XYZ file of C-alpha atoms in Angstrom:
627
model
C 163.870 211.634 34.686
C 163.162 210.791 31.040
C 162.164 213.273 28.344
C 158.568 212.007 28.137
C 157.878 212.805 31.804
C 159.420 216.260 31.493
C 157.331 217.023 28.403
C 154.221 215.843 30.218
C 154.969 218.082 33.223
C 155.695 221.075 30.983
C 152.436 220.523 29.120
C 150.427 220.337 32.351
C 152.029 223.534 33.654
C 151.268 225.279 30.335
C 147.627 224.226 30.506
C 147.421 225.364 34.145
C 148.929 228.701 33.145
C 146.433 229.188 30.301
C 143.510 228.383 32.609
C 144.840 230.868 35.161
C 145.277 233.552 32.470
C 141.697 233.083 31.365
C 140.535 233.726 34.911
C 142.759 236.767 35.431
C 140.235 239.274 34.105
C 138.370 239.218 37.424
C 141.440 239.319 39.670
C 144.178 241.758 40.538
C 147.708 241.216 39.176
C 148.893 239.787 42.504
C 145.935 237.391 42.749
C 146.472 236.332 39.158
C 150.174 235.623 39.758
C 149.377 233.653 42.921
C 146.783 231.615 41.042
C 149.254 230.735 38.271
C 151.931 229.709 40.747
C 149.432 227.678 42.770
C 148.306 225.711 39.705
C 151.921 225.071 38.667
C 152.815 223.883 42.191
C 149.809 221.534 42.299
C 150.755 220.055 38.907
C 154.382 219.481 39.939
C 153.291 217.955 43.265
C 150.894 215.533 41.589
C 153.558 214.382 39.125
C 156.192 214.045 41.876
C 153.871 211.932 44.041
C 153.395 209.568 41.106
C 157.186 209.218 40.733
C 158.077 209.020 44.449
C 158.010 205.204 44.595
C 159.756 204.403 41.300
C 162.131 207.378 40.971
C 162.543 209.363 44.216
C 165.387 211.492 42.807
C 163.231 212.641 39.893
C 160.361 213.337 42.283
C 162.687 215.453 44.455
C 163.731 217.542 41.447
C 160.093 218.246 40.633
C 159.368 219.217 44.234
C 162.374 221.576 44.264
C 160.928 223.226 41.149
C 157.588 223.491 42.922
C 159.324 225.035 45.935
C 160.869 227.712 43.731
C 157.440 228.417 42.260
C 155.926 228.603 45.740
C 158.596 231.101 46.844
C 157.188 233.545 44.269
C 153.776 233.347 45.941
C 153.315 236.217 48.384
C 150.538 234.803 50.589
C 150.921 231.251 52.032
C 148.073 228.770 51.621
C 147.268 225.088 52.121
C 148.861 224.123 48.795
C 152.210 225.607 49.869
C 152.032 223.896 53.272
C 151.229 220.531 51.643
C 154.176 221.037 49.286
C 156.671 221.287 52.159
C 155.050 218.348 53.997
C 155.335 216.228 50.835
C 158.928 217.354 50.302
C 159.818 216.468 53.915
C 158.354 212.948 53.570
C 160.434 212.325 50.444
C 163.573 213.745 52.083
C 163.076 211.351 54.996
C 162.697 208.472 52.533
C 165.959 209.469 50.800
C 167.847 209.785 54.131
C 168.062 213.592 54.320
C 166.919 214.238 57.943
C 168.394 217.762 58.186
C 166.686 218.892 54.976
C 163.461 217.210 56.111
C 163.585 219.072 59.430
C 164.056 222.385 57.571
C 161.093 221.590 55.284
C 158.888 220.628 58.226
C 159.838 223.810 60.084
C 158.881 225.840 57.004
C 155.600 223.915 56.717
C 154.811 224.620 60.378
C 155.651 228.318 59.976
C 153.454 228.659 56.877
C 150.625 226.724 58.558
C 150.696 229.174 61.478
C 150.589 232.149 59.104
C 147.629 230.730 57.170
C 145.839 229.423 60.331
C 146.014 225.876 58.931
C 145.819 224.031 62.265
C 145.405 220.580 60.692
C 148.667 220.716 58.744
C 150.386 222.482 61.653
C 149.571 219.484 63.844
C 150.892 217.076 61.199
C 154.132 219.048 60.885
C 154.624 219.128 64.671
C 154.145 215.350 64.938
C 156.722 214.684 62.208
C 159.198 217.155 63.749
C 158.773 215.384 67.108
C 159.455 212.018 65.470
C 162.649 213.327 63.825
C 163.899 214.774 67.120
C 163.089 211.462 68.847
C 165.154 209.577 66.239
C 168.034 212.044 66.737
C 168.005 211.517 70.515
C 166.492 214.919 71.389
C 163.795 213.322 73.556
C 162.916 216.383 75.645
C 162.575 218.595 72.587
C 160.473 215.856 71.013
C 158.146 215.877 74.049
C 157.645 219.641 73.784
C 156.568 219.325 70.144
C 154.245 216.428 71.017
C 152.545 218.461 73.743
C 152.036 221.337 71.303
C 150.671 218.929 68.670
C 148.253 217.482 71.238
C 147.037 220.979 72.163
C 146.459 221.868 68.479
C 144.646 218.583 67.754
C 142.354 219.150 70.757
C 141.687 222.705 69.587
C 140.486 221.521 66.152
C 138.851 218.419 67.699
C 140.600 215.982 65.341
C 140.210 212.622 67.079
C 142.703 210.766 64.900
C 145.552 213.247 65.458
C 144.719 213.351 69.181
C 145.214 209.596 69.209
C 148.525 209.822 67.319
C 149.873 212.504 69.691
C 148.878 210.500 72.783
C 150.465 207.351 71.315
C 153.785 209.161 70.768
C 153.650 210.721 74.238
C 152.996 207.278 75.693
C 156.175 205.999 74.035
C 158.096 208.944 75.513
C 156.944 208.200 79.088
C 157.473 204.465 78.570
C 161.106 205.069 77.552
C 161.547 207.292 80.632
C 160.291 204.442 82.885
C 156.905 205.979 83.804
C 154.885 202.940 82.707
C 151.686 203.964 84.509
C 151.508 207.337 82.756
C 152.398 205.653 79.464
C 149.570 203.133 79.894
C 147.065 205.930 80.597
C 148.085 207.725 77.391
C 147.985 204.523 75.305
C 144.474 203.648 76.512
C 143.314 207.229 75.847
C 144.799 206.975 72.345
C 142.850 203.724 71.803
C 139.568 205.580 72.431
C 140.422 208.053 69.662
C 141.908 205.451 67.287
C 138.932 203.089 67.563
C 136.840 205.152 65.136
C 139.617 205.615 62.529
C 140.466 203.503 59.486
C 144.185 203.370 60.297
C 144.479 199.612 60.913
C 148.273 199.727 60.881
C 148.366 202.513 63.474
C 145.844 200.663 65.640
C 147.895 197.441 65.475
C 151.013 199.365 66.531
C 149.074 200.924 69.421
C 147.923 197.463 70.604
C 151.580 196.368 70.641
C 152.544 199.426 72.714
C 149.749 198.663 75.204
C 150.852 195.032 75.389
C 154.481 196.040 75.972
C 153.438 198.304 78.827
C 151.268 195.643 80.493
C 154.159 193.181 80.168
C 156.546 195.701 81.774
C 154.290 196.094 84.835
C 153.800 192.308 85.156
C 150.250 191.949 83.759
C 150.930 188.951 81.525
C 147.308 188.111 80.637
C 146.499 191.677 79.566
C 149.730 191.823 77.552
C 148.883 188.583 75.713
C 145.341 189.871 75.044
C 146.557 193.057 73.335
C 149.332 191.239 71.438
C 146.684 188.894 69.978
C 144.485 191.860 69.045
C 147.462 193.457 67.301
C 148.262 190.272 65.373
C 144.628 189.880 64.257
C 144.292 193.528 63.210
C 147.600 193.417 61.299
C 146.682 190.097 59.629
C 143.369 191.489 58.362
C 145.211 194.467 56.889
C 148.159 192.445 55.475
C 150.423 194.497 57.745
C 153.299 192.018 58.014
C 155.549 194.319 60.061
C 153.128 194.648 63.003
C 151.906 191.062 62.646
C 155.459 189.738 62.992
C 156.134 192.034 65.961
C 152.933 190.945 67.759
C 153.529 187.200 67.222
C 157.138 187.538 68.299
C 156.128 189.385 71.489
C 153.680 186.582 72.346
C 156.491 184.063 71.873
C 158.817 186.004 74.175
C 156.008 186.414 76.724
C 155.427 182.617 76.848
C 159.177 181.767 76.853
C 159.252 180.400 80.399
C 155.589 179.634 81.144
C 154.599 177.924 77.858
C 157.756 177.060 75.878
C 155.919 174.969 73.250
C 153.439 177.769 72.560
C 156.320 180.260 72.512
C 158.124 178.224 69.828
C 154.910 178.025 67.770
C 154.425 181.805 67.758
C 158.099 182.508 67.007
C 158.075 180.083 64.073
C 154.830 181.636 62.838
C 156.460 185.085 62.958
C 159.550 183.819 61.117
C 157.361 182.281 58.401
C 156.080 185.788 57.583
C 159.576 187.329 57.284
C 159.861 186.860 53.465
C 156.902 189.250 53.139
C 158.529 191.969 55.260
C 161.985 192.007 53.563
C 163.485 193.332 56.818
C 166.839 191.611 57.587
C 167.063 193.120 61.090
C 163.619 191.787 61.989
C 164.658 188.334 60.737
C 167.743 188.477 62.975
C 165.620 189.315 66.026
C 163.323 186.371 65.329
C 166.214 183.948 64.919
C 167.844 185.228 68.142
C 164.601 184.703 70.110
C 164.242 181.155 68.779
C 167.859 180.423 69.704
C 167.187 181.508 73.302
C 164.086 179.318 73.428
C 166.058 176.260 72.239
C 168.711 177.131 74.827
C 166.047 177.071 77.573
C 164.931 173.649 76.291
C 168.599 172.489 76.427
C 168.596 171.847 72.683
C 172.193 173.055 72.437
C 172.946 171.963 68.882
C 170.010 173.889 67.440
C 170.685 176.887 69.695
C 174.371 177.000 68.712
C 173.494 176.838 65.018
C 170.985 179.703 65.316
C 173.359 181.883 67.390
C 176.092 181.281 64.786
C 173.713 182.347 61.998
C 172.814 185.506 63.954
C 176.530 186.207 64.433
C 177.347 185.828 60.715
C 174.362 187.890 59.572
C 175.113 190.658 62.103
C 178.724 190.823 60.901
C 177.523 190.999 57.295
C 175.030 193.783 58.104
C 177.482 195.661 60.332
C 175.230 195.473 63.436
C 177.701 195.549 66.340
C 175.066 195.049 69.049
C 173.743 192.018 67.145
C 177.232 190.463 67.040
C 177.625 191.075 70.788
C 174.262 189.465 71.609
C 175.055 186.458 69.395
C 178.369 185.978 71.229
C 176.487 186.241 74.542
C 174.163 183.442 73.395
C 177.121 181.298 72.291
C 178.722 181.896 75.700
C 175.498 180.748 77.412
C 175.536 177.495 75.395
C 179.207 176.872 76.303
C 178.460 177.693 79.956
C 175.581 175.180 80.122
C 177.907 172.549 78.615
C 180.559 173.412 81.256
C 183.005 174.691 78.643
C 183.927 177.743 80.730
C 187.118 178.882 78.909
C 185.260 179.224 75.596
C 182.319 180.852 77.370
C 184.642 183.439 78.967
C 186.358 184.138 75.646
C 183.007 184.728 73.905
C 181.574 186.943 76.643
C 184.792 189.036 76.833
C 184.626 189.616 73.081
C 180.939 190.580 73.426
C 181.757 193.085 76.224
C 184.396 194.718 74.020
C 181.909 195.065 71.145
C 179.163 196.466 73.404
C 181.633 199.017 74.774
C 182.665 200.113 71.256
C 178.992 200.437 70.291
C 178.285 202.608 73.367
C 175.441 200.305 74.519
C 175.618 200.735 78.307
C 172.646 198.466 79.075
C 174.020 195.576 76.994
C 177.505 195.980 78.485
C 176.064 195.799 82.011
C 174.161 192.570 81.198
C 177.266 191.009 79.645
C 179.431 191.892 82.637
C 176.853 190.240 84.923
C 176.993 187.140 82.679
C 180.796 187.122 82.960
C 180.546 187.421 86.760
C 178.269 184.360 86.886
C 180.720 182.289 84.798
C 183.664 183.307 86.972
C 181.798 182.280 90.138
C 181.030 178.855 88.653
C 184.689 178.282 87.795
C 185.860 179.284 91.268
C 187.916 182.201 89.938
C 186.993 184.346 92.906
C 189.702 187.000 92.467
C 188.649 187.662 88.889
C 185.010 187.602 89.995
C 185.740 190.248 92.638
C 187.473 192.450 90.026
C 184.537 192.063 87.643
C 182.093 192.958 90.413
C 184.083 196.129 91.126
C 184.119 196.944 87.384
C 180.317 196.624 87.280
C 179.978 198.930 90.295
C 182.379 201.495 88.764
C 180.581 201.358 85.418
C 177.199 201.931 87.087
C 178.630 204.894 89.004
C 179.836 206.392 85.717
C 176.246 206.312 84.467
C 174.903 208.211 87.483
C 175.781 211.684 86.121
C 173.493 211.040 83.150
C 170.646 210.148 85.492
C 171.403 213.224 87.592
C 171.348 215.390 84.484
C 167.955 213.952 83.555
C 166.623 214.663 87.055
C 168.004 218.218 86.941
C 166.379 218.771 83.551
C 163.048 217.568 84.920
C 163.385 219.936 87.894
C 164.214 222.814 85.549
C 161.149 222.067 83.435
C 158.982 221.932 86.564
C 160.427 225.256 87.732
C 159.711 226.834 84.319
C 156.099 225.652 84.468
C 155.647 227.023 87.995
C 157.286 230.310 86.979
C 154.986 230.590 83.972
C 151.946 229.950 86.172
C 153.093 232.673 88.584
C 153.596 235.118 85.728
C 150.137 234.298 84.345
C 148.571 234.876 87.764
C 150.393 238.212 88.136
C 149.263 239.211 84.650
C 145.649 238.423 85.520
C 145.910 240.608 88.656
C 147.368 243.460 86.614
C 144.564 243.186 84.065
C 141.942 243.250 86.840
C 143.546 246.327 88.415
C 143.631 248.127 85.069
C 139.966 247.302 84.487
C 139.051 248.701 87.915
C 140.997 251.884 87.250
C 139.322 252.317 83.865
C 135.884 251.878 85.405
C 136.662 254.555 88.026
C 137.938 256.984 85.408
C 134.746 256.655 83.398
C 133.006 258.630 86.181
C 135.040 261.711 85.434
C 134.011 263.345 82.172
C 136.892 265.773 82.149
C 139.421 262.973 82.547
C 137.775 261.141 79.671
C 138.032 264.200 77.446
C 141.702 264.685 78.278
C 142.326 260.993 77.710
C 140.538 261.184 74.361
C 142.681 264.138 73.264
C 145.852 262.310 74.309
C 144.746 259.205 72.420
C 144.015 261.235 69.287
C 147.476 262.791 69.428
C 149.118 259.417 70.014
C 147.190 257.761 67.204
C 148.065 260.628 64.893
C 151.758 260.271 65.695
C 151.540 256.512 65.269
C 149.835 257.042 61.931
C 152.604 259.382 60.784
C 155.233 256.879 61.952
C 153.384 254.040 60.198
C 153.163 256.104 56.993
C 156.901 256.845 57.068
C 157.781 253.217 57.659
C 155.394 252.067 54.965
C 157.029 254.449 52.493
C 160.457 253.162 53.492
C 159.303 249.551 53.168
C 157.733 250.203 49.751
C 160.966 251.861 48.656
C 162.906 248.778 49.757
C 160.512 246.442 47.954
C 160.734 248.572 44.801
C 164.516 248.616 45.057
C 164.764 244.843 45.444
C 162.309 244.167 42.635
C 164.341 246.410 40.363
C 167.558 244.706 41.455
C 166.029 241.257 40.888
C 165.044 242.253 37.349
C 168.453 243.706 36.422
C 170.627 241.652 38.728
C 173.564 239.933 37.087
C 175.612 237.415 39.017
C 179.289 238.409 38.532
C 180.368 234.772 38.273
C 178.082 234.273 35.217
C 179.555 237.110 33.099
C 182.076 236.131 30.426
C 185.475 237.823 30.475
C 186.078 240.309 27.665
C 188.736 238.224 25.801
C 186.456 235.167 25.690
C 183.426 237.286 24.775
C 185.350 238.989 21.946
C 186.497 235.607 20.633
C 182.903 234.328 20.615
C 181.608 237.499 18.946
C 184.220 237.172 16.195
C 182.839 233.731 15.293
C 186.219 231.979 15.606
C 185.075 229.642 18.399
C 184.610 226.043 17.336
C 181.585 224.066 18.577
C 182.552 221.837 21.487
C 185.664 223.880 22.352
C 186.212 225.026 25.973
C 185.146 228.559 25.016
C 181.918 227.274 23.468
C 181.227 225.015 26.479
C 181.921 227.941 28.845
C 179.423 230.171 27.024
C 176.697 227.508 27.069
C 177.495 226.608 30.701
C 177.041 230.180 31.930
C 173.830 230.573 29.945
C 172.496 227.274 31.361
C 173.369 228.270 34.944
C 171.795 231.725 34.559
C 168.534 230.634 32.929
C 167.747 227.323 34.656
C 169.650 227.725 37.967
C 170.426 224.018 38.390
C 172.766 224.854 41.264
C 169.684 225.196 43.508
C 169.504 221.382 43.473
C 171.661 220.058 46.400
C 172.442 216.871 44.410
C 173.837 218.640 41.324
C 176.947 216.881 39.977
C 179.550 217.724 37.348
C 178.603 214.600 35.392
C 174.995 215.803 35.127
C 176.030 219.240 33.851
C 178.502 217.762 31.347
C 175.795 215.446 30.032
C 173.338 218.357 29.801
C 175.867 220.388 27.772
C 176.652 217.338 25.602
C 180.350 217.375 26.517
C 182.709 215.581 28.881
C 184.064 216.500 32.306
C 187.566 217.199 30.993
C 186.290 219.859 28.587
C 184.057 221.216 31.333
C 187.066 221.598 33.649
C 189.038 223.354 30.876
C 186.111 225.742 30.392
C 186.073 226.545 34.110
C 189.810 227.265 34.071
C 189.177 229.765 31.240
C 186.695 231.369 33.625
C 189.345 231.472 36.358
C 187.579 228.846 38.456
C 189.560 226.155 40.265
C 186.934 223.395 40.056
C 183.247 222.703 39.494
C 182.376 222.270 43.196
C 183.869 225.635 44.238
C 182.149 227.423 41.325
C 178.727 225.980 42.230
C 179.286 226.903 45.898
C 179.960 230.526 44.823
C 176.678 230.629 42.888
C 174.774 229.178 45.835
C 176.331 231.742 48.172
C 175.233 234.512 45.772
C 171.673 233.114 45.832
C 171.800 232.857 49.640
C 172.960 236.501 49.886
C 169.992 237.543 47.778
C 167.514 235.581 49.901
C 169.034 236.686 53.217
C 168.458 240.400 52.572
C 165.183 240.213 50.655
C 162.312 241.734 52.742
C 159.946 238.950 51.708
C 162.162 236.329 53.420
C 162.985 238.405 56.513
C 161.163 236.030 58.895
C 162.617 232.852 57.386
C 165.324 230.954 59.245
C 168.849 230.855 57.879
C 168.693 227.049 57.640
C 165.557 227.220 55.471
C 167.110 229.827 53.149
C 170.287 227.733 52.895
C 168.189 224.805 51.685
C 166.453 227.072 49.146
C 169.863 228.184 47.878
C 170.826 224.585 47.126
C 172.962 223.643 50.126
C 172.466 220.085 51.368
C 173.374 220.823 54.987
C 173.594 223.770 57.362
C 177.305 223.186 58.058
C 178.311 223.179 54.383
C 176.388 226.449 53.919
C 178.123 228.168 56.837
C 181.561 227.014 55.636
C 180.986 228.211 52.053
C 179.432 231.532 53.097
C 182.310 232.431 55.411
C 184.833 231.320 52.761
C 183.452 233.611 50.037
C 182.226 236.572 52.129
C 184.377 236.501 55.270
C 181.204 236.894 57.347
C 178.737 234.634 59.081
C 175.263 234.602 57.428
C 173.544 236.211 60.441
C 176.152 239.003 60.580
C 175.857 239.644 56.855
C 172.068 239.800 57.055
C 172.139 242.267 59.992
C 174.664 244.584 58.312
C 172.740 244.734 55.026
C 169.387 245.364 56.753
C 170.917 248.179 58.841
C 172.444 249.736 55.739
C 169.214 249.501 53.705
C 167.051 250.779 56.567
C 169.308 253.812 57.027
C 169.258 254.477 53.268
C 165.452 254.160 53.037
C 164.909 256.412 56.072
C 167.142 259.153 54.645
C 165.074 259.134 51.436
């Protein structure tokens, strides 16, 4: 981030602060502080959004600053929720899925606290998508169902459509095409009034895929064409290419000439999409079409290009499929030894990639080649291998069925509990109505209630006093708190006080380093590097390392981890963050992942974070109660 941008951000924050100060005369101190922080967060968010495309790292730094500002705000609001949603989107863009999931969880939690149902629904949809990408399909479905319920509650038609579209993909992947089609068509009703042309084009493709899967070719072609037209009008090359390519694959056997036309049309748009994987898929489909037309020279050339590109991009499944295509060409030309060699190599690659479906298809292809060559013994062995491999996959299917049965049992159990609860409520209402006839019983009940309320009030007052004492204690500690690792040793401090330290010496660098770490807390940035700190202090890494050795620190990474652990310890026991998850607090303390946080915390404290938090809360609660 250059100096001009930083100056601009600082100026905007200063102006926002002055405007907030001018309005503080009519607000309480807390409201005034919240207003200042809110304006600063909005300014940082606006600047970060402008930088997100050109300089995502600089935008992330600004959003981390905004997050620290937002943490000082006592009451959550829409601005804070939008901050974490924006931060999550940028973390996804920069390949930080764990951090993005933590940010989305925080956004969802804050949205619940502030009754912001719209942003809660958005957070749930993004969390579901992340879980889907990580393979947690059942957890993803649970979040999608919750998002659908929230969107229906606020009557947001667009988000209802998005939730139904995602749920349709879930059921389609599970093989329930009929349920998937119902959800897709319901989503279309909600999407039809929105301006999201890209989302609508993607939905048309999903509908077409489902119709194709159930054998309705005409309906599939109809929706693919609608998707291509919608994407073309919106210059959405990704969905346009996908739609045209699906039409080509659909017409592969019935209309080969038309299929080739649509595939070539899709490939002609590839330069606009700049997606090498998409280009590979298009080339592979055209190669198969030329193979069907017995144009072996062209097919072999295209399969070879797919093979080379897949090797270059490191796509193992792509290499395996290219070898399968080459084997098919050799098989059609009766060159069985080469075909067997290619398909065996493809099977090995599919096995190493863990692609069970592809491996099964390749083994079937090998079986067909062996039968044509008359190698019946080898064919029998291959057939047995296919049967054994399928049996090995059965436990996964059984686990899926068991999970579905467990979910069904949980739903039935919940329904039974709800019915029992309703009966209990009805019985209590009947008993209360009967008791109302007895005045004496009412008077006794009133006296008992007064006594109970009085005792509850006394208990509440005691707990409130204890809580206020804790808050006062932590505020005082925050104001006077010194991190032990940032205090100079007496010999170095005496040498600096005497004025004998030369500028640029390790002692001088150590003094400026500790001051920089204490005032600006750069260690809260997960991407902080030694080079960045050395450049900030106008020195080199060698001098920086010498300064750390003076401070009895082994290396820069361990020193920064200590500071982050100290920050995490502060956040873990602070009453204001009591309901926050440990993963979220670890991210606030500057750790890039949950595992690195746990390792560092146990290394420097000897305790797990949850254990440390429980012990400190028990100690503080006992101390506050005794006072």
